[in-house]
PDB file of C-alpha atoms in Angstrom:
ATOM      1  CA  UNK L   1     103.480  68.827 147.198  1.00 90.00           C
ATOM      2  CA  UNK L   2     103.021  72.240 148.995  1.00 92.00           C
ATOM      3  CA  UNK L   3     106.738  72.463 150.356  1.00 91.00           C
ATOM      4  CA  UNK L   4     108.770  71.820 153.263  1.00 92.00           C
ATOM      5  CA  UNK L   5     108.963  75.457 154.698  1.00 93.00           C
ATOM      6  CA  UNK L   6     106.096  77.623 155.851  1.00 90.00           C
ATOM      7  CA  UNK L   7     106.672  80.139 153.388  1.00 94.00           C
ATOM      8  CA  UNK L   8     106.870  77.799 150.643  1.00 94.00           C
ATOM      9  CA  UNK L   9     103.495  76.321 151.280  1.00 93.00           C
ATOM     10  CA  UNK L  10     101.769  79.651 151.253  1.00 94.00           C
ATOM     11  CA  UNK L  11     103.592  80.662 147.925  1.00 94.00           C
ATOM     12  CA  UNK L  12     102.406  77.429 146.689  1.00 94.00           C
ATOM     13  CA  UNK L  13      98.836  77.848 147.330  1.00 93.00           C
ATOM     14  CA  UNK L  14      98.739  81.373 146.598  1.00 95.00           C
ATOM     15  CA  UNK L  15     100.353  80.819 143.068  1.00 94.00           C
ATOM     16  CA  UNK L  16      97.774  78.404 142.423  1.00 93.00           C
ATOM     17  CA  UNK L  17      94.783  80.379 143.511  1.00 94.00           C
ATOM     18  CA  UNK L  18      96.324  82.900 140.857  1.00 95.00           C
ATOM     19  CA  UNK L  19      97.066  80.657 138.129  1.00 92.00           C
ATOM     20  CA  UNK L  20      93.582  78.989 138.292  1.00 93.00           C
ATOM     21  CA  UNK L  21      91.917  82.666 138.828  1.00 93.00           C
ATOM     22  CA  UNK L  22      93.488  83.688 135.678  1.00 94.00           C
ATOM     23  CA  UNK L  23      92.417  80.520 133.484  1.00 94.00           C
ATOM     24  CA  UNK L  24      88.942  80.339 135.022  1.00 93.00           C
ATOM     25  CA  UNK L  25      87.784  83.602 136.297  1.00 90.00           C
ATOM     26  CA  UNK L  26      87.133  81.679 139.650  1.00 91.00           C
ATOM     27  CA  UNK L  27      88.931  81.465 142.717  1.00 90.00           C
ATOM     28  CA  UNK L  28      89.686  78.162 144.193  1.00 90.00           C
ATOM     29  CA  UNK L  29      92.449  75.736 144.918  1.00 89.00           C
ATOM     30  CA  UNK L  30      91.872  72.271 142.592  1.00 88.00           C
ATOM     31  CA  UNK L  31      93.728  69.201 141.982  1.00 92.00           C
ATOM     32  CA  UNK L  32      96.807  68.119 143.672  1.00 95.00           C
ATOM     33  CA  UNK L  33      97.281  71.382 145.634  1.00 94.00           C
ATOM     34  CA  UNK L  34      93.814  71.635 146.429  1.00 93.00           C
ATOM     35  CA  UNK L  35      94.017  67.997 147.878  1.00 95.00           C
ATOM     36  CA  UNK L  36      97.234  68.644 149.691  1.00 95.00           C
ATOM     37  CA  UNK L  37      95.828  71.884 151.370  1.00 95.00           C
ATOM     38  CA  UNK L  38      92.546  69.997 152.417  1.00 95.00           C
ATOM     39  CA  UNK L  39      94.862  67.202 154.139  1.00 94.00           C
ATOM     40  CA  UNK L  40      96.967  69.945 155.718  1.00 93.00           C
ATOM     41  CA  UNK L  41      93.941  71.779 157.123  1.00 92.00           C
ATOM     42  CA  UNK L  42      92.541  68.375 158.378  1.00 92.00           C
ATOM     43  CA  UNK L  43      95.797  67.770 160.228  1.00 90.00           C
ATOM     44  CA  UNK L  44      95.835  71.306 161.896  1.00 88.00           C
ATOM     45  CA  UNK L  45      92.366  70.908 162.965  1.00 84.00           C
ATOM     46  CA  UNK L  46      92.590  67.653 164.407  1.00 82.00           C
ATOM     47  CA  UNK L  47      96.219  68.022 165.886  1.00 80.00           C
ATOM     48  CA  UNK L  48      96.968  71.616 166.372  1.00 78.00           C
ATOM     49  CA  UNK L  49      93.694  73.651 166.680  1.00 78.00           C
ATOM     50  CA  UNK L  50      91.340  71.009 168.392  1.00 77.00           C
ATOM     51  CA  UNK L  51      92.983  68.120 169.818  1.00 70.00           C
ATOM     52  CA  UNK L  52      96.487  69.305 171.020  1.00 72.00           C
ATOM     53  CA  UNK L  53      97.938  69.613 174.595  1.00 76.00           C
ATOM     54  CA  UNK L  54      98.227  73.224 173.957  1.00 75.00           C
ATOM     55  CA  UNK L  55      94.553  73.579 172.988  1.00 76.00           C
ATOM     56  CA  UNK L  56      93.686  71.527 176.288  1.00 81.00           C
ATOM     57  CA  UNK L  57      95.765  74.335 178.287  1.00 88.00           C
ATOM     58  CA  UNK L  58      93.860  77.422 176.656  1.00 87.00           C
ATOM     59  CA  UNK L  59      91.327  77.726 179.466  1.00 91.00           C
ATOM     60  CA  UNK L  60      94.176  78.081 181.862  1.00 94.00           C
ATOM     61  CA  UNK L  61      96.335  80.366 179.636  1.00 94.00           C
ATOM     62  CA  UNK L  62      93.209  82.570 179.278  1.00 96.00           C
ATOM     63  CA  UNK L  63      92.722  82.730 183.123  1.00 97.00           C
ATOM     64  CA  UNK L  64      96.415  83.554 183.685  1.00 98.00           C
ATOM     65  CA  UNK L  65      96.488  86.396 181.221  1.00 98.00           C
ATOM     66  CA  UNK L  66      92.712  87.874 182.644  1.00 98.00           C
ATOM     67  CA  UNK L  67      94.606  87.800 186.251  1.00 99.00           C
ATOM     68  CA  UNK L  68      97.568  89.460 185.054  1.00 99.00           C
ATOM     69  CA  UNK L  69      95.363  92.033 183.243  1.00 99.00           C
ATOM     70  CA  UNK L  70      93.223  92.746 186.265  1.00 99.00           C
ATOM     71  CA  UNK L  71      96.557  92.922 188.286  1.00 99.00           C
ATOM     72  CA  UNK L  72      98.194  95.255 186.510  1.00 99.00           C
ATOM     73  CA  UNK L  73      95.213  97.284 186.081  1.00 98.00           C
ATOM     74  CA  UNK L  74      95.119  97.958 189.887  1.00 99.00           C
ATOM     75  CA  UNK L  75      98.928  98.020 190.481  1.00 99.00           C
ATOM     76  CA  UNK L  76     100.093  99.667 187.454  1.00 98.00           C
ATOM     77  CA  UNK L  77     103.062 101.005 189.513  1.00 98.00           C
ATOM     78  CA  UNK L  78     104.232  97.435 188.973  1.00 98.00           C
ATOM     79  CA  UNK L  79     104.451  97.904 185.322  1.00 98.00           C
ATOM     80  CA  UNK L  80     108.023  98.715 183.811  1.00 98.00           C
ATOM     81  CA  UNK L  81     108.695 102.649 183.536  1.00 98.00           C
ATOM     82  CA  UNK L  82     108.300 102.357 179.826  1.00 98.00           C
ATOM     83  CA  UNK L  83     105.057 101.503 180.049  1.00 98.00           C
ATOM     84  CA  UNK L  84     103.708 103.657 182.961  1.00 98.00           C
ATOM     85  CA  UNK L  85     105.052 106.325 180.529  1.00 97.00           C
ATOM     86  CA  UNK L  86     102.752 105.695 177.990  1.00 97.00           C
ATOM     87  CA  UNK L  87      99.602 105.365 180.221  1.00 98.00           C
ATOM     88  CA  UNK L  88      98.525 109.177 179.822  1.00 97.00           C
ATOM     89  CA  UNK L  89      98.714 109.105 176.170  1.00 97.00           C
ATOM     90  CA  UNK L  90      97.132 105.634 175.489  1.00 97.00           C
ATOM     91  CA  UNK L  91      95.334 104.771 178.441  1.00 97.00           C
ATOM     92  CA  UNK L  92      95.907 102.191 180.897  1.00 98.00           C
ATOM     93  CA  UNK L  93      93.810  99.201 179.333  1.00 98.00           C
ATOM     94  CA  UNK L  94      95.941  99.718 176.156  1.00 97.00           C
ATOM     95  CA  UNK L  95      99.023  99.926 177.628  1.00 98.00           C
ATOM     96  CA  UNK L  96      98.505  96.875 180.458  1.00 98.00           C
ATOM     97  CA  UNK L  97      97.247  94.824 177.194  1.00 98.00           C
ATOM     98  CA  UNK L  98     100.086  95.757 175.195  1.00 97.00           C
ATOM     99  CA  UNK L  99     102.765  94.883 178.206  1.00 98.00           C
ATOM    100  CA  UNK L 100     100.988  91.572 178.521  1.00 98.00           C
ATOM    101  CA  UNK L 101     100.709  90.694 174.612  1.00 97.00           C
ATOM    102  CA  UNK L 102     104.640  91.298 174.720  1.00 97.00           C
ATOM    103  CA  UNK L 103     105.106  88.706 177.275  1.00 97.00           C
ATOM    104  CA  UNK L 104     106.514  85.281 176.154  1.00 96.00           C
ATOM    105  CA  UNK L 105     104.419  82.279 177.779  1.00 93.00           C
ATOM    106  CA  UNK L 106     106.989  81.371 180.191  1.00 95.00           C
ATOM    107  CA  UNK L 107     107.384  84.926 181.368  1.00 98.00           C
ATOM    108  CA  UNK L 108     103.549  85.311 181.555  1.00 98.00           C
ATOM    109  CA  UNK L 109     103.746  81.989 183.644  1.00 97.00           C
ATOM    110  CA  UNK L 110     106.511  83.168 185.937  1.00 97.00           C
ATOM    111  CA  UNK L 111     104.679  86.454 186.394  1.00 98.00           C
ATOM    112  CA  UNK L 112     101.613  84.617 187.443  1.00 98.00           C
ATOM    113  CA  UNK L 113     103.511  82.388 189.924  1.00 97.00           C
ATOM    114  CA  UNK L 114     105.182  85.345 191.387  1.00 96.00           C
ATOM    115  CA  UNK L 115     102.170  87.598 191.847  1.00 97.00           C
ATOM    116  CA  UNK L 116      99.529  84.933 192.999  1.00 97.00           C
ATOM    117  CA  UNK L 117     101.114  81.515 194.228  1.00 95.00           C
ATOM    118  CA  UNK L 118     102.663  81.580 197.514  1.00 92.00           C
ATOM    119  CA  UNK L 119     106.110  80.926 197.992  1.00 85.00           C
ATOM    120  CA  UNK L 120     107.215  77.717 199.953  1.00 84.00           C
ATOM    121  CA  UNK L 121     108.167  78.880 203.410  1.00 80.00           C
ATOM    122  CA  UNK L 122     111.918  77.696 202.985  1.00 75.00           C
ATOM    123  CA  UNK L 123     112.209  80.512 200.104  1.00 64.00           C
ATOM    124  CA  UNK L 124     110.889  83.058 202.544  1.00 61.00           C
ATOM    125  CA  UNK L 125     113.153  82.855 205.193  1.00 62.00           C
TER     126      UNK L 125
END
């Protein structure tokens, strides 16, 4: 009903709100599209926002980001050169936040492991 692609679903909902608004001088989703939107919302809350594996890892992810932030605030010399150049203009906090925000999940986890988790002895020698 809403569409198979993300953009199609958004378009369907927006067009329905506009259609209903023009006809009724009110804004809401009704009928089949309203019901489908409610079902989608329910599904997302149950399976993505609240009950998902990703949600259960949220605390760990937040800790990882916080620790990376504190580390790079203390060790700004370890930022990539292009970010170090931005500090004078934008300030350390913003630059460090921008650097971390640009990390993929995999890169952030790898950085965290490299910085905070000791390497096995076999890899040191």
